[in-house]
mmCIF file of C-alpha atoms and ligand atoms in Angstrom:
data_model
loop_
_atom_site.group_PDB
_atom_site.id
_atom_site.type_symbol
_atom_site.label_atom_id
_atom_site.label_comp_id
_atom_site.label_asym_id
_atom_site.label_seq_id
_atom_site.Cartn_x
_atom_site.Cartn_y
_atom_site.Cartn_z
ATOM 1 C CA MET A 1 4.867 196.420 -275.263
ATOM 2 C CA PRO A 2 3.398 199.286 -273.225
ATOM 3 C CA GLY A 3 -0.346 199.827 -273.095
ATOM 4 C CA ILE A 4 -3.086 197.256 -272.842
ATOM 5 C CA ARG A 5 -3.407 194.242 -275.076
ATOM 6 C CA GLY A 6 -6.579 194.237 -277.107
ATOM 7 C CA LEU A 7 -8.131 190.828 -276.588
ATOM 8 C CA PHE A 8 -10.735 190.269 -279.274
ATOM 9 C CA ILE A 9 -10.700 186.544 -279.753
ATOM 10 C CA PRO A 10 -14.024 184.754 -279.212
ATOM 11 C CA GLY A 11 -12.864 183.322 -275.919
ATOM 12 C CA PRO A 12 -11.206 183.548 -273.533
ATOM 13 C CA THR A 13 -12.857 186.946 -273.277
ATOM 14 C CA ASN A 14 -11.939 189.964 -271.187
ATOM 15 C CA VAL A 15 -12.417 189.356 -267.471
ATOM 16 C CA PRO A 16 -14.062 192.253 -265.649
ATOM 17 C CA GLN A 17 -12.426 193.676 -262.551
ATOM 18 C CA ALA A 18 -15.112 192.342 -260.188
ATOM 19 C CA VAL A 19 -14.526 188.811 -261.457
ATOM 20 C CA ARG A 20 -10.742 189.118 -261.252
ATOM 21 C CA LEU A 21 -10.945 190.328 -257.690
ATOM 22 C CA ALA A 22 -13.308 187.496 -256.793
ATOM 23 C CA LEU A 23 -10.684 185.023 -258.027
ATOM 24 C CA ASP A 24 -8.037 186.422 -255.732
ATOM 25 C CA ILE A 25 -8.974 184.660 -252.530
ATOM 26 C CA ALA A 26 -7.189 182.456 -250.033
ATOM 27 C CA MET A 27 -7.840 178.748 -250.548
ATOM 28 C CA GLU A 28 -11.044 177.607 -248.935
ATOM 29 C CA ASP A 29 -12.164 174.531 -247.051
ATOM 30 C CA GLN A 30 -14.275 172.644 -249.595
ATOM 31 C CA ARG A 31 -16.122 170.826 -246.795
ATOM 32 C CA ALA A 32 -16.761 173.911 -244.681
ATOM 33 C CA PRO A 33 -20.207 173.830 -243.047
ATOM 34 C CA ASP A 34 -21.043 177.252 -244.483
ATOM 35 C CA LEU A 35 -20.114 176.382 -248.094
ATOM 36 C CA PRO A 36 -23.691 175.308 -249.019
ATOM 37 C CA ALA A 37 -24.978 178.753 -248.060
ATOM 38 C CA PHE A 38 -22.820 179.957 -250.949
ATOM 39 C CA THR A 39 -23.195 177.103 -253.461
ATOM 40 C CA LEU A 40 -26.940 176.404 -253.255
ATOM 41 C CA PRO A 41 -27.984 179.947 -254.271
ATOM 42 C CA LEU A 42 -25.302 179.811 -256.981
ATOM 43 C CA PHE A 43 -26.923 176.708 -258.519
ATOM 44 C CA GLU A 44 -30.287 178.438 -258.235
ATOM 45 C CA ASP A 45 -29.114 181.587 -260.034
ATOM 46 C CA LEU A 46 -27.449 179.557 -262.783
ATOM 47 C CA ARG A 47 -30.937 178.362 -263.707
ATOM 48 C CA LYS A 48 -31.866 181.961 -264.484
ATOM 49 C CA ILE A 49 -28.997 182.198 -266.968
ATOM 50 C CA PHE A 50 -30.138 179.003 -268.733
ATOM 51 C CA LYS A 51 -33.788 180.058 -268.403
ATOM 52 C CA THR A 52 -34.779 176.781 -266.835
ATOM 53 C CA ARG A 53 -37.054 176.125 -263.891
ATOM 54 C CA ASP A 54 -36.769 172.363 -263.554
ATOM 55 C CA GLY A 55 -33.400 171.690 -265.136
ATOM 56 C CA GLN A 56 -30.267 171.081 -263.096
ATOM 57 C CA VAL A 57 -26.965 172.835 -263.742
ATOM 58 C CA PHE A 58 -23.686 170.975 -263.213
ATOM 59 C CA LEU A 59 -20.244 172.509 -262.824
ATOM 60 C CA PHE A 60 -17.291 170.402 -263.913
ATOM 61 C CA PRO A 61 -13.666 171.512 -263.583
ATOM 62 C CA SER A 62 -12.881 171.369 -267.296
ATOM 63 C CA SER A 63 -12.944 173.442 -270.455
ATOM 64 C CA GLY A 64 -16.157 173.479 -272.482
ATOM 65 C CA SER A 65 -15.243 170.306 -274.381
ATOM 66 C CA GLY A 66 -15.616 168.331 -271.148
ATOM 67 C CA GLY A 67 -19.254 169.451 -271.138
ATOM 68 C CA TRP A 68 -19.752 167.710 -274.485
ATOM 69 C CA GLU A 69 -18.353 164.515 -272.992
ATOM 70 C CA ALA A 70 -20.568 164.816 -269.920
ATOM 71 C CA ALA A 71 -23.639 165.359 -272.117
ATOM 72 C CA MET A 72 -23.178 162.259 -274.232
ATOM 73 C CA THR A 73 -21.744 159.787 -271.715
ATOM 74 C CA ASN A 74 -24.496 160.439 -269.180
ATOM 75 C CA THR A 75 -27.419 160.047 -271.548
ATOM 76 C CA LEU A 76 -26.450 157.696 -274.410
ATOM 77 C CA SER A 77 -25.268 154.133 -275.038
ATOM 78 C CA PRO A 78 -22.644 152.726 -277.423
ATOM 79 C CA GLY A 79 -24.021 152.527 -280.961
ATOM 80 C CA ASP A 80 -26.787 155.059 -280.319
ATOM 81 C CA LYS A 81 -27.563 157.107 -283.398
ATOM 82 C CA VAL A 82 -27.193 160.882 -283.187
ATOM 83 C CA LEU A 83 -27.888 163.596 -285.748
ATOM 84 C CA ILE A 84 -25.542 166.557 -286.140
ATOM 85 C CA ALA A 85 -24.772 169.144 -288.798
ATOM 86 C CA ARG A 86 -21.151 170.057 -289.416
ATOM 87 C CA PHE A 87 -20.449 173.605 -290.572
ATOM 88 C CA GLY A 88 -17.429 174.804 -288.647
ATOM 89 C CA GLN A 89 -14.554 173.673 -286.453
ATOM 90 C CA PHE A 90 -16.654 173.331 -283.283
ATOM 91 C CA SER A 91 -19.520 171.318 -284.742
ATOM 92 C CA LEU A 92 -16.810 169.229 -286.453
ATOM 93 C CA LEU A 93 -15.026 168.520 -283.164
ATOM 94 C CA TRP A 94 -18.294 167.685 -281.417
ATOM 95 C CA ALA A 95 -19.223 165.156 -284.137
ATOM 96 C CA ASP A 96 -15.722 163.717 -283.897
ATOM 97 C CA MET A 97 -16.017 163.258 -280.130
ATOM 98 C CA CYS A 98 -19.346 161.448 -280.616
ATOM 99 C CA ALA A 99 -17.680 159.034 -283.036
ATOM 100 C CA ARG A 100 -14.771 158.465 -280.664
ATOM 101 C CA HIS A 101 -17.245 157.486 -277.956
ATOM 102 C CA GLY A 102 -18.704 154.823 -280.238
ATOM 103 C CA LEU A 103 -21.904 156.609 -281.216
ATOM 104 C CA ASP A 104 -23.399 156.142 -284.672
ATOM 105 C CA VAL A 105 -23.071 159.678 -285.974
ATOM 106 C CA ASP A 106 -25.263 160.842 -288.846
ATOM 107 C CA VAL A 107 -23.394 163.925 -290.049
ATOM 108 C CA VAL A 108 -25.027 166.418 -292.380
ATOM 109 C CA ASP A 109 -22.301 168.474 -294.027
ATOM 110 C CA VAL A 110 -23.357 172.027 -294.700
ATOM 111 C CA PRO A 111 -21.287 174.781 -296.364
ATOM 112 C CA TRP A 112 -19.267 176.683 -293.776
ATOM 113 C CA GLY A 113 -21.108 179.979 -293.344
ATOM 114 C CA GLU A 114 -24.536 178.395 -293.038
ATOM 115 C CA GLY A 115 -26.248 177.084 -289.917
ATOM 116 C CA VAL A 116 -28.256 174.047 -288.895
ATOM 117 C CA PRO A 117 -30.276 172.837 -291.924
ATOM 118 C CA VAL A 118 -33.639 172.675 -290.176
ATOM 119 C CA GLU A 119 -35.548 171.349 -293.216
ATOM 120 C CA ILE A 120 -33.134 168.435 -293.651
ATOM 121 C CA PHE A 121 -33.329 167.670 -289.928
ATOM 122 C CA ALA A 122 -37.146 167.775 -290.110
ATOM 123 C CA GLU A 123 -37.202 165.331 -293.031
ATOM 124 C CA LYS A 124 -34.805 162.935 -291.340
ATOM 125 C CA LEU A 125 -36.756 163.001 -288.085
ATOM 126 C CA LYS A 126 -40.078 162.429 -289.873
ATOM 127 C CA ALA A 127 -38.606 159.512 -291.810
ATOM 128 C CA ASP A 128 -37.222 157.930 -288.631
ATOM 129 C CA LYS A 129 -40.320 155.908 -287.716
ATOM 130 C CA THR A 130 -38.418 153.563 -285.411
ATOM 131 C CA HIS A 131 -36.934 156.471 -283.459
ATOM 132 C CA ALA A 132 -33.373 155.339 -284.096
ATOM 133 C CA TYR A 133 -32.047 158.814 -283.397
ATOM 134 C CA LYS A 134 -31.455 159.140 -279.680
ATOM 135 C CA ALA A 135 -30.172 162.704 -279.749
ATOM 136 C CA VAL A 136 -30.096 165.708 -282.056
ATOM 137 C CA LEU A 137 -27.071 167.955 -281.620
ATOM 138 C CA VAL A 138 -27.169 171.659 -282.381
ATOM 139 C CA THR A 139 -24.227 174.048 -282.268
ATOM 140 C CA HIS A 140 -26.116 177.214 -281.329
ATOM 141 C CA ASN A 141 -23.271 179.554 -282.184
ATOM 142 C CA GLU A 142 -20.549 178.203 -284.476
ATOM 143 C CA THR A 143 -17.576 180.197 -283.267
ATOM 144 C CA ALA A 144 -15.395 179.348 -286.263
ATOM 145 C CA THR A 145 -17.706 180.970 -288.813
ATOM 146 C CA GLY A 146 -19.741 183.425 -286.728
ATOM 147 C CA VAL A 147 -22.991 181.608 -287.443
ATOM 148 C CA VAL A 148 -25.956 181.395 -285.100
ATOM 149 C CA SER A 149 -28.600 178.700 -285.584
ATOM 150 C CA ASP A 150 -32.286 178.484 -284.779
ATOM 151 C CA VAL A 151 -32.627 176.108 -281.827
ATOM 152 C CA ALA A 152 -36.377 176.712 -281.462
ATOM 153 C CA ALA A 153 -36.902 175.593 -285.069
ATOM 154 C CA VAL A 154 -35.122 172.306 -284.351
ATOM 155 C CA ARG A 155 -37.380 171.809 -281.329
ATOM 156 C CA HIS A 156 -40.403 172.392 -283.604
ATOM 157 C CA ALA A 157 -39.049 169.838 -286.086
ATOM 158 C CA LEU A 158 -38.756 167.283 -283.269
ATOM 159 C CA ASN A 159 -42.272 168.024 -282.057
ATOM 160 C CA ASP A 160 -43.789 167.967 -285.556
ATOM 161 C CA ALA A 161 -42.286 164.547 -286.119
ATOM 162 C CA GLY A 162 -43.428 163.408 -282.675
ATOM 163 C CA HIS A 163 -39.818 162.382 -282.163
ATOM 164 C CA PRO A 164 -38.580 161.631 -278.626
ATOM 165 C CA ALA A 165 -34.823 162.214 -279.281
ATOM 166 C CA LEU A 166 -32.963 164.329 -276.777
ATOM 167 C CA LEU A 167 -31.970 167.813 -277.912
ATOM 168 C CA PHE A 168 -28.372 168.737 -277.094
ATOM 169 C CA VAL A 169 -27.172 172.287 -277.629
ATOM 170 C CA ASP A 170 -23.631 173.610 -277.614
ATOM 171 C CA ALA A 171 -24.097 177.125 -276.269
ATOM 172 C CA VAL A 172 -20.479 177.666 -275.244
ATOM 173 C CA SER A 173 -20.133 180.891 -277.213
ATOM 174 C CA SER A 174 -23.751 182.018 -276.909
ATOM 175 C CA LEU A 175 -25.019 181.471 -273.365
ATOM 176 C CA ALA A 176 -25.108 184.719 -271.386
ATOM 177 C CA SER A 177 -24.509 186.723 -274.593
ATOM 178 C CA ILE A 178 -27.231 185.657 -277.043
ATOM 179 C CA ASP A 179 -30.769 184.778 -275.994
ATOM 180 C CA PHE A 180 -31.036 181.153 -274.929
ATOM 181 C CA ARG A 181 -34.197 179.537 -273.524
ATOM 182 C CA MET A 182 -33.622 176.064 -272.199
ATOM 183 C CA ASP A 183 -37.199 175.269 -271.102
ATOM 184 C CA GLU A 184 -39.061 177.101 -273.846
ATOM 185 C CA TRP A 185 -36.957 175.431 -276.552
ATOM 186 C CA GLY A 186 -37.129 172.048 -274.859
ATOM 187 C CA VAL A 187 -33.353 171.712 -274.670
ATOM 188 C CA ASP A 188 -32.281 168.566 -272.802
ATOM 189 C CA VAL A 189 -28.584 169.227 -272.383
ATOM 190 C CA CYS A 190 -27.021 172.640 -272.827
ATOM 191 C CA VAL A 191 -23.234 172.797 -272.743
ATOM 192 C CA SER A 192 -21.385 175.970 -271.868
ATOM 193 C CA GLY A 193 -18.054 177.059 -270.455
ATOM 194 C CA SER A 194 -16.659 179.745 -268.221
ATOM 195 C CA GLN A 195 -14.390 181.645 -270.616
ATOM 196 C CA LYS A 196 -16.853 183.220 -273.030
ATOM 197 C CA GLY A 197 -20.142 184.866 -272.041
ATOM 198 C CA PHE A 198 -19.402 184.250 -268.375
ATOM 199 C CA MET A 199 -16.290 186.443 -268.668
ATOM 200 C CA MET A 200 -14.138 184.151 -266.531
ATOM 201 C CA PRO A 201 -10.899 182.265 -267.062
ATOM 202 C CA VAL A 202 -11.189 178.883 -268.754
ATOM 203 C CA GLY A 203 -11.755 176.020 -266.338
ATOM 204 C CA LEU A 204 -15.443 175.340 -265.761
ATOM 205 C CA ALA A 205 -17.771 173.367 -267.986
ATOM 206 C CA ILE A 206 -21.250 174.600 -267.157
ATOM 207 C CA VAL A 207 -23.920 172.112 -268.187
ATOM 208 C CA GLY A 208 -27.683 172.509 -267.949
ATOM 209 C CA VAL A 209 -29.654 169.237 -267.935
ATOM 210 C CA SER A 210 -33.413 168.693 -268.247
ATOM 211 C CA GLN A 211 -35.375 166.205 -266.143
ATOM 212 C CA LYS A 212 -35.860 164.113 -269.287
ATOM 213 C CA ALA A 213 -32.088 163.897 -269.813
ATOM 214 C CA LEU A 214 -31.543 163.141 -266.125
ATOM 215 C CA ALA A 215 -33.981 160.244 -266.436
ATOM 216 C CA ALA A 216 -32.130 159.005 -269.539
ATOM 217 C CA ARG A 217 -28.997 158.446 -267.470
ATOM 218 C CA LYS A 218 -30.543 155.343 -265.846
ATOM 219 C CA ALA A 219 -30.365 153.455 -269.126
ATOM 220 C CA ALA A 220 -27.288 155.182 -270.585
ATOM 221 C CA GLY A 221 -24.568 152.602 -271.172
ATOM 222 C CA LEU A 222 -21.585 154.753 -272.154
ATOM 223 C CA ARG A 223 -18.679 154.572 -269.693
ATOM 224 C CA ARG A 224 -18.317 157.558 -267.424
ATOM 225 C CA SER A 225 -16.629 158.283 -264.164
ATOM 226 C CA TYR A 226 -15.232 161.768 -263.611
ATOM 227 C CA PHE A 227 -18.124 163.368 -265.514
ATOM 228 C CA ASP A 228 -20.859 161.195 -263.979
ATOM 229 C CA PHE A 229 -23.986 163.221 -263.180
ATOM 230 C CA GLU A 230 -24.823 160.660 -260.487
ATOM 231 C CA ASP A 231 -21.946 161.664 -258.200
ATOM 232 C CA MET A 232 -22.703 165.345 -258.754
ATOM 233 C CA ILE A 233 -26.414 164.890 -257.995
ATOM 234 C CA LYS A 234 -25.691 163.100 -254.714
ATOM 235 C CA THR A 235 -23.331 165.767 -253.405
ATOM 236 C CA ASN A 236 -24.655 168.937 -255.074
ATOM 237 C CA LYS A 237 -28.027 168.570 -253.371
ATOM 238 C CA ASP A 238 -26.325 169.443 -250.074
ATOM 239 C CA GLY A 239 -24.135 172.105 -251.669
ATOM 240 C CA PHE A 240 -20.987 170.003 -252.012
ATOM 241 C CA PHE A 241 -19.032 168.241 -254.766
ATOM 242 C CA PRO A 242 -17.787 164.689 -255.378
ATOM 243 C CA TYR A 243 -14.174 165.924 -255.669
ATOM 244 C CA THR A 244 -12.302 169.103 -254.795
ATOM 245 C CA PRO A 245 -14.205 171.944 -256.460
ATOM 246 C CA PRO A 246 -12.272 174.933 -257.861
ATOM 247 C CA THR A 247 -13.696 177.253 -255.209
ATOM 248 C CA HIS A 248 -11.962 180.342 -256.613
ATOM 249 C CA MET A 249 -13.788 179.701 -259.910
ATOM 250 C CA LEU A 250 -17.069 179.336 -258.049
ATOM 251 C CA ARG A 251 -16.445 182.717 -256.416
ATOM 252 C CA ALA A 252 -15.700 184.182 -259.828
ATOM 253 C CA LEU A 253 -18.883 182.617 -261.208
ATOM 254 C CA ARG A 254 -20.836 184.288 -258.406
ATOM 255 C CA ALA A 255 -19.341 187.653 -259.390
ATOM 256 C CA SER A 256 -20.069 186.986 -263.066
ATOM 257 C CA ILE A 257 -23.707 186.058 -262.467
ATOM 258 C CA ASP A 258 -24.120 189.109 -260.232
ATOM 259 C CA LEU A 259 -22.901 191.330 -263.090
ATOM 260 C CA LEU A 260 -25.151 189.615 -265.645
ATOM 261 C CA LEU A 261 -28.264 189.797 -263.464
ATOM 262 C CA ALA A 262 -27.563 193.397 -262.412
ATOM 263 C CA GLU A 263 -27.360 194.453 -266.063
ATOM 264 C CA GLY A 264 -30.364 192.250 -266.859
ATOM 265 C CA LEU A 265 -30.071 189.339 -269.293
ATOM 266 C CA GLU A 266 -32.225 191.027 -271.941
ATOM 267 C CA ASN A 267 -29.997 194.121 -271.737
ATOM 268 C CA VAL A 268 -26.928 191.927 -272.055
ATOM 269 C CA PHE A 269 -28.366 190.411 -275.259
ATOM 270 C CA ALA A 270 -29.316 193.859 -276.628
ATOM 271 C CA ARG A 271 -25.800 195.150 -275.904
ATOM 272 C CA HIS A 272 -24.264 192.222 -277.758
ATOM 273 C CA TYR A 273 -26.561 192.788 -280.736
ATOM 274 C CA ARG A 274 -25.711 196.467 -280.903
ATOM 275 C CA LEU A 275 -21.961 196.002 -280.541
ATOM 276 C CA ALA A 276 -22.041 193.249 -283.178
ATOM 277 C CA GLU A 277 -24.099 195.382 -285.534
ATOM 278 C CA GLY A 278 -21.461 198.137 -285.354
ATOM 279 C CA VAL A 279 -18.811 195.606 -286.333
ATOM 280 C CA ARG A 280 -20.999 194.418 -289.218
ATOM 281 C CA ARG A 281 -21.408 198.009 -290.416
ATOM 282 C CA ALA A 282 -17.630 198.354 -290.397
ATOM 283 C CA VAL A 283 -17.171 195.153 -292.393
ATOM 284 C CA ALA A 284 -19.632 196.402 -295.013
ATOM 285 C CA ALA A 285 -17.864 199.781 -295.168
ATOM 286 C CA TRP A 286 -14.557 197.994 -295.768
ATOM 287 C CA GLY A 287 -16.183 196.347 -298.756
ATOM 288 C CA LEU A 288 -15.665 192.930 -297.175
ATOM 289 C CA SER A 289 -18.175 190.254 -296.347
ATOM 290 C CA LEU A 290 -18.877 187.954 -293.448
ATOM 291 C CA CYS A 291 -18.393 184.226 -293.602
ATOM 292 C CA ALA A 292 -22.013 183.936 -292.370
ATOM 293 C CA LYS A 293 -23.970 183.749 -295.620
ATOM 294 C CA ALA A 294 -27.238 185.418 -294.580
ATOM 295 C CA PRO A 295 -28.368 187.909 -291.918
ATOM 296 C CA LYS A 296 -30.390 185.225 -290.100
ATOM 297 C CA TRP A 297 -27.086 183.510 -289.389
ATOM 298 C CA HIS A 298 -25.212 186.596 -288.150
ATOM 299 C CA SER A 299 -23.710 185.902 -284.755
ATOM 300 C CA ASP A 300 -23.807 188.615 -282.132
ATOM 301 C CA THR A 301 -20.738 187.245 -280.364
ATOM 302 C CA VAL A 302 -18.210 186.743 -283.153
ATOM 303 C CA SER A 303 -17.772 187.989 -286.703
ATOM 304 C CA ALA A 304 -15.718 185.923 -289.150
ATOM 305 C CA ILE A 305 -14.578 188.305 -291.871
ATOM 306 C CA VAL A 306 -13.547 187.051 -295.312
ATOM 307 C CA ILE A 307 -10.462 188.781 -296.651
ATOM 308 C CA PRO A 308 -9.893 189.357 -300.371
ATOM 309 C CA GLU A 309 -8.421 186.661 -302.601
ATOM 310 C CA GLY A 310 -4.641 186.684 -302.626
ATOM 311 C CA PHE A 311 -4.206 187.651 -298.970
ATOM 312 C CA ASP A 312 -3.566 185.416 -295.966
ATOM 313 C CA SER A 313 -5.672 186.026 -292.870
ATOM 314 C CA ALA A 314 -3.175 184.163 -290.676
ATOM 315 C CA ALA A 315 -0.495 186.694 -291.647
ATOM 316 C CA LEU A 316 -2.921 189.491 -290.842
ATOM 317 C CA VAL A 317 -3.704 188.131 -287.379
ATOM 318 C CA LYS A 318 0.003 187.633 -286.690
ATOM 319 C CA HIS A 319 0.828 191.162 -287.804
ATOM 320 C CA ALA A 320 -1.962 192.679 -285.668
ATOM 321 C CA TYR A 321 -0.576 190.843 -282.661
ATOM 322 C CA ASN A 322 3.067 191.699 -283.215
ATOM 323 C CA ARG A 323 2.617 195.303 -284.324
ATOM 324 C CA TYR A 324 -0.457 196.490 -282.416
ATOM 325 C CA ASN A 325 -0.711 194.131 -279.450
ATOM 326 C CA LEU A 326 -4.119 193.182 -280.788
ATOM 327 C CA SER A 327 -5.418 189.617 -280.572
ATOM 328 C CA LEU A 328 -7.861 188.668 -283.314
ATOM 329 C CA GLY A 329 -9.134 185.168 -284.084
ATOM 330 C CA VAL A 330 -7.549 183.158 -286.885
ATOM 331 C CA GLY A 331 -9.463 181.144 -289.464
ATOM 332 C CA LEU A 332 -9.749 177.486 -288.476
ATOM 333 C CA ASN A 333 -9.605 174.397 -290.668
ATOM 334 C CA LYS A 334 -11.565 174.918 -293.920
ATOM 335 C CA VAL A 335 -11.503 178.698 -293.552
ATOM 336 C CA ALA A 336 -7.849 178.913 -292.441
ATOM 337 C CA GLY A 337 -6.139 181.791 -294.218
ATOM 338 C CA ARG A 338 -9.481 182.986 -295.569
ATOM 339 C CA VAL A 339 -11.125 184.652 -292.564
ATOM 340 C CA PHE A 340 -10.123 186.520 -289.470
ATOM 341 C CA ARG A 341 -12.442 186.802 -286.527
ATOM 342 C CA ILE A 342 -13.349 189.589 -284.164
ATOM 343 C CA GLY A 343 -14.759 188.253 -280.921
ATOM 344 C CA HIS A 344 -17.247 190.747 -279.517
ATOM 345 C CA LEU A 345 -18.642 189.109 -276.437
ATOM 346 C CA GLY A 346 -18.465 189.383 -272.715
ATOM 347 C CA ASP A 347 -17.256 192.451 -270.850
ATOM 348 C CA LEU A 348 -17.318 194.825 -273.796
ATOM 349 C CA ASN A 349 -18.408 198.315 -274.778
ATOM 350 C CA GLU A 350 -18.442 200.591 -277.819
ATOM 351 C CA ILE A 351 -14.954 201.984 -277.289
ATOM 352 C CA MET A 352 -13.475 198.507 -277.050
ATOM 353 C CA CYS A 353 -15.117 197.557 -280.338
ATOM 354 C CA MET A 354 -13.697 200.720 -281.899
ATOM 355 C CA MET A 355 -10.262 199.588 -280.751
ATOM 356 C CA ALA A 356 -10.671 196.207 -282.456
ATOM 357 C CA LEU A 357 -11.951 197.859 -285.625
ATOM 358 C CA ALA A 358 -9.257 200.532 -285.781
ATOM 359 C CA GLY A 359 -6.546 197.947 -285.140
ATOM 360 C CA SER A 360 -7.952 195.581 -287.774
ATOM 361 C CA GLU A 361 -8.139 198.429 -290.235
ATOM 362 C CA MET A 362 -4.545 199.496 -289.646
ATOM 363 C CA ALA A 363 -3.274 195.939 -289.865
ATOM 364 C CA MET A 364 -5.175 195.295 -293.101
ATOM 365 C CA ARG A 365 -3.792 198.483 -294.650
ATOM 366 C CA ASP A 366 -0.261 197.569 -293.542
ATOM 367 C CA LEU A 367 -0.543 194.326 -295.489
ATOM 368 C CA GLY A 368 -1.939 196.036 -298.555
ATOM 369 C CA ILE A 369 -5.492 194.804 -298.184
ATOM 370 C CA PRO A 370 -7.481 197.486 -300.005
ATOM 371 C CA VAL A 371 -9.692 199.076 -297.351
ATOM 372 C CA GLU A 372 -10.120 202.816 -297.081
ATOM 373 C CA ALA A 373 -8.538 204.472 -294.029
ATOM 374 C CA GLY A 374 -11.150 205.139 -291.383
ATOM 375 C CA SER A 375 -14.022 203.674 -293.376
ATOM 376 C CA GLY A 376 -14.942 200.874 -290.987
ATOM 377 C CA VAL A 377 -14.282 202.981 -287.925
ATOM 378 C CA ALA A 378 -16.514 205.767 -289.288
ATOM 379 C CA ALA A 379 -19.375 203.391 -290.059
ATOM 380 C CA ALA A 380 -19.280 201.834 -286.603
ATOM 381 C CA GLU A 381 -18.910 205.233 -284.949
ATOM 382 C CA GLU A 382 -21.982 206.556 -286.745
ATOM 383 C CA TYR A 383 -24.002 203.477 -285.838
ATOM 384 C CA TYR A 384 -22.976 203.535 -282.179
ATOM 385 C CA ARG A 385 -23.686 207.273 -281.901
ATOM 386 C CA GLU A 386 -26.960 207.057 -283.778
ATOM 387 C CA THR A 387 -28.273 204.190 -281.678
ATOM 388 C CA GLY A 388 -26.635 205.266 -278.430
ATOM 389 C CA ALA A 389 -25.760 208.799 -277.366
ATOM 390 C CA ALA A 390 -27.593 210.535 -280.229
ATOM 391 C CA ALA A 391 -30.754 208.529 -279.599
ATOM 392 C CA ALA A 392 -30.546 209.340 -275.873
ATOM 393 C CA LEU A 393 -30.118 213.059 -276.608
ATOM 394 C CA ARG A 394 -33.128 213.053 -278.948
ATOM 395 C CA LYS A 395 -35.202 211.310 -276.296
ATOM 396 C CA ALA A 396 -34.202 213.870 -273.655
ATOM 397 C CA ALA A 397 -34.995 216.829 -275.937
HETATM 398 C C1 PLP B 1 -15.081 177.519 -277.116
HETATM 399 C C2 PLP B 1 -16.058 176.548 -277.652
HETATM 400 C C3 PLP B 1 -16.147 175.224 -277.192
HETATM 401 C C4 PLP B 1 -15.319 174.654 -276.085
HETATM 402 O O1 PLP B 1 -13.990 174.767 -276.237
HETATM 403 P P1 PLP B 1 -13.015 174.547 -274.988
HETATM 404 O O2 PLP B 1 -11.741 175.014 -275.569
HETATM 405 O O3 PLP B 1 -13.027 173.110 -274.669
HETATM 406 O O4 PLP B 1 -13.525 175.384 -273.861
HETATM 407 C C5 PLP B 1 -17.135 174.423 -277.702
HETATM 408 N N1 PLP B 1 -17.993 174.866 -278.615
HETATM 409 C C6 PLP B 1 -17.966 176.131 -279.077
HETATM 410 C C7 PLP B 1 -18.992 176.568 -280.057
HETATM 411 C C8 PLP B 1 -17.001 177.008 -278.612
HETATM 412 O O5 PLP B 1 -16.974 178.271 -279.060
#
């Protein structure tokens, strides 16, 4: 099909030109004496993205899920109790991986569309006088439902209870797009990946680890080999890796971080909020609702949109792809057929969001879903103009 494909799934996201060009390099010598001059500053700048001063960031050749495995196997022992809330496909998979590694998983099931139940966590942590919980797991941004959770509140619950459990956060679809503060929130392991906010191809698990979590590895009895922090620590300190690093991905990561820091992280977050808000205005104008049940849970990186009873969101996503060359996210698991998702993160601007909205609108109308022609597009357009160009013109006048 001629023309560009609209890629509006919540990862992989669109890869900016500077990152694509950075990938296109001849293979490098991974033991070259000048490699550390490139890798050591890269590790340093990664800390800025995680907002950590003392934490260490590891890069594993893997998708984001490998970061989950690294987090648990390096810090926990078989039978260790962990606390996690399950409210979407990603928190579900994370809990499942914990169980498969022989952890004792205390799962709190929450309706899909809500976030981490902080009050329930607080009660459980207070009641746990023997400190049986070794880790509390928080999915910062549940990509399946477009729900963001309050990590700082979970940290407060831990502190209020005087509980020493480690705090793990899955920030795969939030880091570098939604504000994340590793040190301030006392996060011990933060898992991310290359193909979402970092605007790169899939292939790097990017894991931030606190000094407390690094210390926990000494007593951690789970089996680990490929994902062992120990081997990374020994070699990373001199700018090298325990096995062949994907150097082209490291070059791409450099380009990505350069873009993020040049724009300014706070500006990146504000852009994501604004673009997301335009999408939310469109959803409201269509007369539809988000899967996220309250504004405090609205994700700025992905919107899961509930379609009316009697329609199938999988058919809608398929039609958008076949007819308009537009990739939208399908509903997963419990919300399969019920929601479609617009991923609005990474290398994105207003016009690109308008493309996703116009395409969604056309596809919905094609399938007979009762939305008024142009309604969502008009609402987003007004919001983007009002808060963007129009606001700038008023300021200049
Ligand atoms: C994308 C994603 C992951 C990781 O998935 P991979 O396919 O292994 O990269 C984990 N958690 C969340 C919330 C995600 O959005």
